[in-house]
mmCIF file of C-alpha atoms and ligand atoms in Angstrom:
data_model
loop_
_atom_site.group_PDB
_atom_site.id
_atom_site.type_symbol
_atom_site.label_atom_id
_atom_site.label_comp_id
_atom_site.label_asym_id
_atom_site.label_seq_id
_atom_site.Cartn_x
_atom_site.Cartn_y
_atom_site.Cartn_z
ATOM 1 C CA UNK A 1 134.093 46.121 165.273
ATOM 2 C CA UNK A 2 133.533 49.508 163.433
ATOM 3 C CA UNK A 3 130.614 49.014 161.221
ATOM 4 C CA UNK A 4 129.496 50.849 158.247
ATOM 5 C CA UNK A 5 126.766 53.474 158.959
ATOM 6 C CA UNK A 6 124.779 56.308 157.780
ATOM 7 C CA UNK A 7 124.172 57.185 161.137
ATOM 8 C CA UNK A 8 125.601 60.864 162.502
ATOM 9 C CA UNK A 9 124.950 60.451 166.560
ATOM 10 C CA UNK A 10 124.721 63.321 168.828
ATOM 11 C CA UNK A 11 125.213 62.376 172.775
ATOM 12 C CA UNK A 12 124.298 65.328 174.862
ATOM 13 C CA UNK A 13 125.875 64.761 178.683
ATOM 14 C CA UNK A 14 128.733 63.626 177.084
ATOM 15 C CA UNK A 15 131.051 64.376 179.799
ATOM 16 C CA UNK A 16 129.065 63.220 182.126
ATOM 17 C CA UNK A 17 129.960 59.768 184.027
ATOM 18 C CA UNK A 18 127.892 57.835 181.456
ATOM 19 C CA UNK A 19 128.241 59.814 178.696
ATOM 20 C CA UNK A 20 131.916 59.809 178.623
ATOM 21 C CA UNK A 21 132.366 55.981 177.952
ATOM 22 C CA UNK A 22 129.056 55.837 175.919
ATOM 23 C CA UNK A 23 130.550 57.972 173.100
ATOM 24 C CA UNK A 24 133.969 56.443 172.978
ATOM 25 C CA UNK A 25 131.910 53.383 172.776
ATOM 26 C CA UNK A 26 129.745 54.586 169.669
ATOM 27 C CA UNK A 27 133.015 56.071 168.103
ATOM 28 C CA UNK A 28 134.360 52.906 167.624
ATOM 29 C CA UNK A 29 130.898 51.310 166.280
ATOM 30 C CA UNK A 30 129.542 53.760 164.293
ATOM 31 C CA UNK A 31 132.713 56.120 163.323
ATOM 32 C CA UNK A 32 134.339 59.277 165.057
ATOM 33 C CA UNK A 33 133.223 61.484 162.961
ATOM 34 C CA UNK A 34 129.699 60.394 163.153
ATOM 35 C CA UNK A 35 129.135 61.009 166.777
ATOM 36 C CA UNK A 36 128.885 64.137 168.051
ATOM 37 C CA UNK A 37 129.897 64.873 172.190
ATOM 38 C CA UNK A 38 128.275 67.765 173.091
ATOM 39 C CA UNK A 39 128.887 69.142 176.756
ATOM 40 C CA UNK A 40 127.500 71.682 178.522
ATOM 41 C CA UNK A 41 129.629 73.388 182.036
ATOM 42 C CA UNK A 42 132.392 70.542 182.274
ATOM 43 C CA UNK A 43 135.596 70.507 180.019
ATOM 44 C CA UNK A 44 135.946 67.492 177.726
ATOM 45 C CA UNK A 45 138.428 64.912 178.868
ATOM 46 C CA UNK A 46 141.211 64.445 176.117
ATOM 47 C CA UNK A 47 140.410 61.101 175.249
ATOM 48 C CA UNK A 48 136.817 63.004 174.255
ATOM 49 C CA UNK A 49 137.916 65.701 172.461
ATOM 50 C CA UNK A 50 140.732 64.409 170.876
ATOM 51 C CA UNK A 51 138.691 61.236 169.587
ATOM 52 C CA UNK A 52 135.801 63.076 167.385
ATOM 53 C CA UNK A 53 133.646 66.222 167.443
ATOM 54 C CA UNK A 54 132.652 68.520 170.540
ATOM 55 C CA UNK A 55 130.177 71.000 171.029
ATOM 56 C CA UNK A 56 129.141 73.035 173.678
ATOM 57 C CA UNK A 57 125.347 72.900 173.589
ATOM 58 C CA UNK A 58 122.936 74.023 176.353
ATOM 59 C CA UNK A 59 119.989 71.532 176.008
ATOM 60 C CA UNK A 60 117.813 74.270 177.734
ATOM 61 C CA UNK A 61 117.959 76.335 174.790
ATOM 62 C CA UNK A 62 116.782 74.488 171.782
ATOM 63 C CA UNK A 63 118.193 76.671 169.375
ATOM 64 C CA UNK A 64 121.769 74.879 170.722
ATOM 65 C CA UNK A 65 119.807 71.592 169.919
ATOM 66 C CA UNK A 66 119.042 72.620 166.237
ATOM 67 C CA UNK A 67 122.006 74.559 165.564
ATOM 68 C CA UNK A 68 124.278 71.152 165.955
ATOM 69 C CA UNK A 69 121.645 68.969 164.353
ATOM 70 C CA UNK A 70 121.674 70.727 161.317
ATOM 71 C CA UNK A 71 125.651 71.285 161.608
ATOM 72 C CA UNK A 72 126.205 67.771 161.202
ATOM 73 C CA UNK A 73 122.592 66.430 159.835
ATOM 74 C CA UNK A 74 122.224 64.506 162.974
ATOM 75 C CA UNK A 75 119.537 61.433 162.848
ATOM 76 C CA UNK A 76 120.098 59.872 166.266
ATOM 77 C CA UNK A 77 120.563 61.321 169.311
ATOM 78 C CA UNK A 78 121.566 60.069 172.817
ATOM 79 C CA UNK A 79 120.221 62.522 175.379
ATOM 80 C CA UNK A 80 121.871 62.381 178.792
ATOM 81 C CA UNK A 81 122.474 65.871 180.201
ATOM 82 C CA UNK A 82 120.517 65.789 183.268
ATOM 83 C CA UNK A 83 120.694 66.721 187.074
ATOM 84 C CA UNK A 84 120.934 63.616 189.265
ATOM 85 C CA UNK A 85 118.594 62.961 192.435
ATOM 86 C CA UNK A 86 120.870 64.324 195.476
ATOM 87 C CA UNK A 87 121.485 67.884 193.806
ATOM 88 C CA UNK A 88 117.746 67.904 192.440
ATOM 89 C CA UNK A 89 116.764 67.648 196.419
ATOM 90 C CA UNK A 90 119.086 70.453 196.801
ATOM 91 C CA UNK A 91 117.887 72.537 193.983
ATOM 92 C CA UNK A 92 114.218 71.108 192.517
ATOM 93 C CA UNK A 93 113.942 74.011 190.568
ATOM 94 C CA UNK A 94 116.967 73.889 188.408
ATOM 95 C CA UNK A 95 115.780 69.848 188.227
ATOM 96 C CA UNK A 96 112.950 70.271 186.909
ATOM 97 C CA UNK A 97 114.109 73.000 184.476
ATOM 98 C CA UNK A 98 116.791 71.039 183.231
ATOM 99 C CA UNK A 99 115.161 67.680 183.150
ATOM 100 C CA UNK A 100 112.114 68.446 181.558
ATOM 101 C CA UNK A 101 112.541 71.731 179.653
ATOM 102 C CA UNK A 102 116.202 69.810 178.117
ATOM 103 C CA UNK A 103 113.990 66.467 177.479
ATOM 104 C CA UNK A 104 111.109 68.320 175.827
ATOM 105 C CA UNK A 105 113.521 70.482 173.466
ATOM 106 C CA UNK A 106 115.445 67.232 172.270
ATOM 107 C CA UNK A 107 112.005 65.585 171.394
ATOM 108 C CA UNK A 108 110.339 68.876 169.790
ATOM 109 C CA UNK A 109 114.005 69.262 167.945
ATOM 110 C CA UNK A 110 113.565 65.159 166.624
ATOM 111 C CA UNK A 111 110.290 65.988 165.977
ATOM 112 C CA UNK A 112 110.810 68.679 163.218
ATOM 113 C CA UNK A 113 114.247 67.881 162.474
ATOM 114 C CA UNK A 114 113.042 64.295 162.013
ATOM 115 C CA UNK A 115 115.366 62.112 163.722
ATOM 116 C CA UNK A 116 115.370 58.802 163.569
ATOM 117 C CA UNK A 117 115.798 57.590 166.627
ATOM 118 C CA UNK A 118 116.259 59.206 170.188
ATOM 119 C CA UNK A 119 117.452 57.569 173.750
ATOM 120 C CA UNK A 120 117.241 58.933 177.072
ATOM 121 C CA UNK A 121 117.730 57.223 180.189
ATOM 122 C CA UNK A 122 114.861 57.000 183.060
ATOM 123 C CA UNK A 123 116.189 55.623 186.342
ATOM 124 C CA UNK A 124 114.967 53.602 189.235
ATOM 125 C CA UNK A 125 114.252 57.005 190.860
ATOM 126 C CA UNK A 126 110.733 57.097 189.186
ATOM 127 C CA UNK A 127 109.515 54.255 192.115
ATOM 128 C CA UNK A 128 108.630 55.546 195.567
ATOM 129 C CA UNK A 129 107.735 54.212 198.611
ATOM 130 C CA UNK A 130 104.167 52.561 197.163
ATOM 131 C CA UNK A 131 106.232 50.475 195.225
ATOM 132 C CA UNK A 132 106.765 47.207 196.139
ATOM 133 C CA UNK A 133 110.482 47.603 196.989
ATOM 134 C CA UNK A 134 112.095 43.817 196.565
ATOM 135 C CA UNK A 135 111.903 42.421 192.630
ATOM 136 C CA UNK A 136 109.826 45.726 191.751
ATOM 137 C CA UNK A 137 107.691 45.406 188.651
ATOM 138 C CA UNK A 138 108.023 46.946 185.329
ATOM 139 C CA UNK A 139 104.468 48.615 185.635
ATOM 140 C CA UNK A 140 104.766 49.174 189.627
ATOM 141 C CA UNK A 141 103.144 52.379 190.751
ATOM 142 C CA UNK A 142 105.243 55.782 190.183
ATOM 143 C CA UNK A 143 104.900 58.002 192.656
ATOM 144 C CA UNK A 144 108.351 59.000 193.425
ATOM 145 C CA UNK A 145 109.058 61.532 196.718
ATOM 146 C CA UNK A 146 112.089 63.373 195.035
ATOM 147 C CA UNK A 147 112.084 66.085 192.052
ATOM 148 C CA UNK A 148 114.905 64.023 189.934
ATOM 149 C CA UNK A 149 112.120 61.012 190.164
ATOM 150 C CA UNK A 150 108.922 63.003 189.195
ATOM 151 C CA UNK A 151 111.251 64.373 186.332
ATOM 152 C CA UNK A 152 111.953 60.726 185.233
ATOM 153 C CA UNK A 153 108.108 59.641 185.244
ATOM 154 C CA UNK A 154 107.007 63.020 183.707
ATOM 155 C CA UNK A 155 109.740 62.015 181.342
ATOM 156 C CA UNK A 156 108.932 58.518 180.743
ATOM 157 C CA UNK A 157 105.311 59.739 179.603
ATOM 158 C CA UNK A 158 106.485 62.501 177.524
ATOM 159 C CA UNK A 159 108.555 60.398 175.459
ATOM 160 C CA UNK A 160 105.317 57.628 175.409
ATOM 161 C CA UNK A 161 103.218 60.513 173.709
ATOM 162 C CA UNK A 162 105.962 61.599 171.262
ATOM 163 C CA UNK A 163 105.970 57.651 170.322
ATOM 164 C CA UNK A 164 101.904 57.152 170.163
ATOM 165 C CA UNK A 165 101.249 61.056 169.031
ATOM 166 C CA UNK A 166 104.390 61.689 166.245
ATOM 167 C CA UNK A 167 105.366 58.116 165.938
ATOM 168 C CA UNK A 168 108.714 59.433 166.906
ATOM 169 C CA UNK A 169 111.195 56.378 168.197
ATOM 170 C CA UNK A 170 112.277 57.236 171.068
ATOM 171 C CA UNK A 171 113.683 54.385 173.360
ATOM 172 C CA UNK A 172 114.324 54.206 177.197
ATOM 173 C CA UNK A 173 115.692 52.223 180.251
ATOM 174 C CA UNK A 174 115.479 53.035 183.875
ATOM 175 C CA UNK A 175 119.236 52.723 185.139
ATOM 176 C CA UNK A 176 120.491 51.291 188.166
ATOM 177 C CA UNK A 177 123.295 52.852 190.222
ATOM 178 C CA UNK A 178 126.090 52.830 187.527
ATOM 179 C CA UNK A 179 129.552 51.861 188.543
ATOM 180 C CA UNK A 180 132.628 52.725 186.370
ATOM 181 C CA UNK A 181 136.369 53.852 187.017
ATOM 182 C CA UNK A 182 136.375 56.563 183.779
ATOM 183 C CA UNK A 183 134.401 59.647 184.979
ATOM 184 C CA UNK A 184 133.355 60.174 188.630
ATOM 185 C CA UNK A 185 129.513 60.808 188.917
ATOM 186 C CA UNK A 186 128.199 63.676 190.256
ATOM 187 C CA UNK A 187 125.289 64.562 192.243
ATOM 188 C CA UNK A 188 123.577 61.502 192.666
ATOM 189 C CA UNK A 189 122.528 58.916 195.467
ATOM 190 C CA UNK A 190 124.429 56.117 194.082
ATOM 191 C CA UNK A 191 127.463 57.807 194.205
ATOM 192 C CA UNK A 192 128.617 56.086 197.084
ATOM 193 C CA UNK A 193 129.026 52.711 195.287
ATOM 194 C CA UNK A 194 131.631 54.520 192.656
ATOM 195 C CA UNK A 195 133.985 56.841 195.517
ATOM 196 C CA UNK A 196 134.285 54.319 197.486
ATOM 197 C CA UNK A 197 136.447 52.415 195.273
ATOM 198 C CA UNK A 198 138.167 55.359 194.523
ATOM 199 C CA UNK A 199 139.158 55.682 198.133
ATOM 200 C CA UNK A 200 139.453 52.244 199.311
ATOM 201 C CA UNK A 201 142.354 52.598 196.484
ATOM 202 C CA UNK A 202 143.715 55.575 197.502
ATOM 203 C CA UNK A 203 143.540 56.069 201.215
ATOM 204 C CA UNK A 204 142.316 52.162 202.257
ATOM 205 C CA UNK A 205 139.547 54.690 204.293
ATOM 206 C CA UNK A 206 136.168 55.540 202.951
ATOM 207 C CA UNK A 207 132.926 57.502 204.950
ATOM 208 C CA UNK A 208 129.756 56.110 203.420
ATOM 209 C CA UNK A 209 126.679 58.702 203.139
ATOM 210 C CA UNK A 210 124.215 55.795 203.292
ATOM 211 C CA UNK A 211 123.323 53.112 205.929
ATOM 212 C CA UNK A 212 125.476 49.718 205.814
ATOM 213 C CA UNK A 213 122.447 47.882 205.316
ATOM 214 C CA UNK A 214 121.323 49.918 202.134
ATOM 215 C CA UNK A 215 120.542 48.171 199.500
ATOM 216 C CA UNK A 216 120.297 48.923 195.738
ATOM 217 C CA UNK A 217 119.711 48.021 192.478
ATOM 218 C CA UNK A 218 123.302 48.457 190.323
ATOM 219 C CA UNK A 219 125.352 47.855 187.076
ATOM 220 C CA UNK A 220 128.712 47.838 185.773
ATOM 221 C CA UNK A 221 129.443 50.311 183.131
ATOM 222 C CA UNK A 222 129.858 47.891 180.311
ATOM 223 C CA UNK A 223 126.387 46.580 180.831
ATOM 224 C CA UNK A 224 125.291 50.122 180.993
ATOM 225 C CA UNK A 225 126.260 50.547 177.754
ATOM 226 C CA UNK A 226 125.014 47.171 176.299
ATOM 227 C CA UNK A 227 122.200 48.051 177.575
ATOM 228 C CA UNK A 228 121.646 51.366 175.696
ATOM 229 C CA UNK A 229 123.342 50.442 172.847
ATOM 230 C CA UNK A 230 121.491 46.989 172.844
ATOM 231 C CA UNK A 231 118.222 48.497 173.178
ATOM 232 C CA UNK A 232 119.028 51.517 170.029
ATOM 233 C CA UNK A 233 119.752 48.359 167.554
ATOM 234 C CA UNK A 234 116.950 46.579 168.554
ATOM 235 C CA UNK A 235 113.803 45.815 165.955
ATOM 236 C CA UNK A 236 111.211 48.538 166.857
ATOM 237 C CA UNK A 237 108.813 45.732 166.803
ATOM 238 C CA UNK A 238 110.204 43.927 169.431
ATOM 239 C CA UNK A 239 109.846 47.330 172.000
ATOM 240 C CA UNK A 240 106.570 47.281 173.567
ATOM 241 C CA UNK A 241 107.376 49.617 176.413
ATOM 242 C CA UNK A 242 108.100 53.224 175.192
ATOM 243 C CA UNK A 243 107.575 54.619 178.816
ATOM 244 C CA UNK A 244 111.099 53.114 179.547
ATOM 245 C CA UNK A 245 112.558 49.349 180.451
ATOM 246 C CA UNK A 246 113.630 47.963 183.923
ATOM 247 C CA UNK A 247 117.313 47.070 183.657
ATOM 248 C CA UNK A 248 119.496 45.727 186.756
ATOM 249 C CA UNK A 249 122.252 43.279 187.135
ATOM 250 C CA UNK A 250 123.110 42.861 191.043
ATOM 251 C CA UNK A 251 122.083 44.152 194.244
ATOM 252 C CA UNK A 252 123.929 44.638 197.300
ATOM 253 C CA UNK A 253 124.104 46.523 200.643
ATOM 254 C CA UNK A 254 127.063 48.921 201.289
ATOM 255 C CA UNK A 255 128.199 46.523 203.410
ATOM 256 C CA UNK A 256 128.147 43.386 201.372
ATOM 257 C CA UNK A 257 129.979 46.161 198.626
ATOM 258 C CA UNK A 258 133.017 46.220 201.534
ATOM 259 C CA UNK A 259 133.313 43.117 202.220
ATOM 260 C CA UNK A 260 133.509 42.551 198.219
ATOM 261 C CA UNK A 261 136.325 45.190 198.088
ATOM 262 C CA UNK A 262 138.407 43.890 201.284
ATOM 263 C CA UNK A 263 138.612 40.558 199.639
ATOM 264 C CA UNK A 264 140.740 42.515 197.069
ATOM 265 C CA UNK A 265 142.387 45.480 200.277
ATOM 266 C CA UNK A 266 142.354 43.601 203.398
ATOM 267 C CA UNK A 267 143.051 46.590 205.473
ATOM 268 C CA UNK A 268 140.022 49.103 204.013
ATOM 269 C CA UNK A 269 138.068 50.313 206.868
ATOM 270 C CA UNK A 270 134.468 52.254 206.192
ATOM 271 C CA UNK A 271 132.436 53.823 208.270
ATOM 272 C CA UNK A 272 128.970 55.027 207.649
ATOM 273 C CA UNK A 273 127.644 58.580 208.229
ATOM 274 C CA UNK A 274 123.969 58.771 206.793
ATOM 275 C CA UNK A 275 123.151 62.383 205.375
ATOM 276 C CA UNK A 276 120.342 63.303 203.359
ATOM 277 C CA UNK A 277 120.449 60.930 200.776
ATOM 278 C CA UNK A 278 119.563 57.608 203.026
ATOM 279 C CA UNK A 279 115.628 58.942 202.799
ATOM 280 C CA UNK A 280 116.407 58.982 198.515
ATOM 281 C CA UNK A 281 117.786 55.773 199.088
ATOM 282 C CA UNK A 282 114.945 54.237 201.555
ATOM 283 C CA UNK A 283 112.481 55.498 199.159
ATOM 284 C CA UNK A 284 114.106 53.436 195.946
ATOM 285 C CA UNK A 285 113.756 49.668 194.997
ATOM 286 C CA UNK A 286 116.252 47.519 196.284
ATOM 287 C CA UNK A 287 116.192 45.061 193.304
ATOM 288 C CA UNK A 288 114.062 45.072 189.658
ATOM 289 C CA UNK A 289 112.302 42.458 187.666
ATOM 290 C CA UNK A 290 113.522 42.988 184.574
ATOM 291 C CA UNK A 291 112.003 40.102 182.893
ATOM 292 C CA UNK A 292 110.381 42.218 180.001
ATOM 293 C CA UNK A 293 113.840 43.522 178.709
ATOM 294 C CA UNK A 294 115.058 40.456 178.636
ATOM 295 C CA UNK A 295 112.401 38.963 177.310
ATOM 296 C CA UNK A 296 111.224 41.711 174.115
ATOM 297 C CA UNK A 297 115.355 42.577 172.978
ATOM 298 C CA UNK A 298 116.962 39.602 174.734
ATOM 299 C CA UNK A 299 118.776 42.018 178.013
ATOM 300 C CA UNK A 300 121.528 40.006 179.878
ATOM 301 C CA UNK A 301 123.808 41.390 182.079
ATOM 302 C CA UNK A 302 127.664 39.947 182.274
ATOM 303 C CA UNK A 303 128.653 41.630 185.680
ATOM 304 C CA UNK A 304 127.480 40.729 188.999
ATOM 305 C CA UNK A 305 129.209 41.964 192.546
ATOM 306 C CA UNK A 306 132.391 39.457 192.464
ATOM 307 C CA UNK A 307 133.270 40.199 188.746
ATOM 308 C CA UNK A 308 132.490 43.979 188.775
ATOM 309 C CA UNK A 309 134.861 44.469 192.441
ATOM 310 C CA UNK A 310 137.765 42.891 190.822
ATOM 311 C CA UNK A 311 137.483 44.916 187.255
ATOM 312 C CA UNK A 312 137.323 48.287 189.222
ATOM 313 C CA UNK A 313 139.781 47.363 191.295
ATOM 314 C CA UNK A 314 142.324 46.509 188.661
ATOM 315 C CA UNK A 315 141.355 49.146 186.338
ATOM 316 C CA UNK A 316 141.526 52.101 188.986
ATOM 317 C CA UNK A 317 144.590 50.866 190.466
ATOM 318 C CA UNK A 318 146.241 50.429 187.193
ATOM 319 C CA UNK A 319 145.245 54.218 186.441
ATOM 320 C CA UNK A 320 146.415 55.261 189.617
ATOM 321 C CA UNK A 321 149.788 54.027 189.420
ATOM 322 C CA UNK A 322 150.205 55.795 185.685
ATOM 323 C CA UNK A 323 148.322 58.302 187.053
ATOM 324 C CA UNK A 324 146.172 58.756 184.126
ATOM 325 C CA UNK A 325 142.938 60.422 185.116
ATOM 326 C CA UNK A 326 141.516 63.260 183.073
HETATM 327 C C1 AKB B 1 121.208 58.834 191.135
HETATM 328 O O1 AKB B 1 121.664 58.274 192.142
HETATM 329 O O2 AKB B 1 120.597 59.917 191.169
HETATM 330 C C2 AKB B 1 121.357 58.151 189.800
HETATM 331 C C3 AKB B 1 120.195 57.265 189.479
HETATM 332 C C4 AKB B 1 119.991 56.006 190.203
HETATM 333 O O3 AKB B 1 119.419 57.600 188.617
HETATM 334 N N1 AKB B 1 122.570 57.381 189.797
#
């Protein structure tokens, strides 16, 4: 249901994996001209430029930021451009630069543009090895061993001071591995858990890049976007973490994830070829307590393994037989 707003939304990352559904999602809530998709090196999918307003901004140059705020007097702003954790082991430089220097010119551009409200997403990343990795706590230690993780804690407490120093609102959850069957991911560790469908669909053959018995902490896209979108229309009072909230719905090894999918393509065969990523992965949680968002804004998933197989399934092979992929 579309309801009636002042709010003008600009998503940056919005054709990104998440960021692609995310704004169709707010286009239909808030209004398509009210939400602004702003990309950076990748080509908006039709569906996303055809469906409201797109901008190319560079988030490492805030001038970009300020020059589209003020465009379309922006209040609220969804910030999601970001490199992920198995290209910021390849290149920790350009992590770190794009990561923090993007994060820090979105929250000095809400600060004197005064926004309203601001999200950006933290991930499990920020835990490392010291953290305990089964049901990991909401205030576990963060010392994470790649760059994508130390940009997500430095993160975290950079948008904690703009809360307790400018009182800005600025609101946060640590994602999971995200599944969805709109935009392929790109350059993270989770990956596996999204091309593998892809493949079991297409060639009924799929190489893993992580151990069979890995296990991690995931969601289903339309959780993911409850969950933001839950969290940005929730009573400020009710937030009492502004570092960022532990959010999960299932957890499974790769190969609990193929015996989900065979039940759906008998004949799918993986195999498993560990690269680099398995130490990313080994160093992660393998499930969250996220009693505190449920608890302070009332988080409940709707997905687990069973339910999310057979939507992926249906909805990728239904898009592969129109062939309708952007
Ligand atoms: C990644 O794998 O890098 C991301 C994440 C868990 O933040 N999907």
């Amino acid at each position: 249901m579309q309801i009636k707003t002042t709010k003008r939304i600009l998503v940056t990352g919005a054709t990104g994996q998440i960021g692609s559904e995310l704004t169709l999602e707010l286009r239909k809530k808030y209004g398509k001209d009210n939400v602004v998709a702003a990309g950076h090196k990748r080509k908006p999918s039709e569906k996303l430029a055809e469906s409201g307003p797109f901008e190319f901004v560079d988030t490492t140059n805030k001038e970009n930021i300020v020059a589209v705020v003020k465009k379309y007097g922006i209040d609220t702003i969804y910030h999601l451009a970001a490199v992920l954790s198995a290209t910021g082991e390849e290149n920790p430089q350009l992590a770190w630069h794009v990561n923090m220097d993007g994060l820090y010119n979105v929250l000095e551009t809400a600060r004197e543009q005064k926004i309203t409200r601001v999200f950006w997403p933290s991930s499990i990343a920020v835990f490392g090895p010291d953290a305990p990795r089964v049901n990991t706590p909401q205030n576990a230690v963060l010392i994470p061993q790649t760059m994508y993780g130390v940009t997500k804690v430095a993160g975290e407490l950079l948008c904690n001071y703009y809360f307790t120093r400018f009182g800005l609102d600025v609101r946060s959850v640590r994602y999971p591995g995200i599944i969805s069957n709109e935009t392929l991911p790109g350059g993270g560790t989770t990956d596996y858990a999204v091309e593998i469908f892809y493949e079991a669909i297409k060639k009924r053959r799929y190489t893993c890049f992580v151990r069979e018995d890995t296990v991690l902490p995931m969601m289903y896209m339309p959780d993911c976007i409850k969950a933001t979108m839950d969290l940005m229309e929730a009573d400020p009072a009710k937030i009492k973490h502004r570092t960022s909230y532990n959010v999960t719905a299932m957890s499974f090894s790769a190969g609990e994830l193929v015996a989900e999918i065979k039940k759906h393509i008998p004949d799918f065969l993986c195999e498993y070829k560990p690269d680099f990523r398995q130490k990313i992965a080994d160093s992660w949680p393998m499930s969250l307590d996220d009693s505190a968002a449920r608890k302070e804004w009332g988080w409940k998933p709707k997905y687990d393994l069973a339910t999310m197989t057979k939507d992926m399934i249906e909805k990728l092979s239904k898009r592969f037989a129109e062939g309708s992929f952007n």
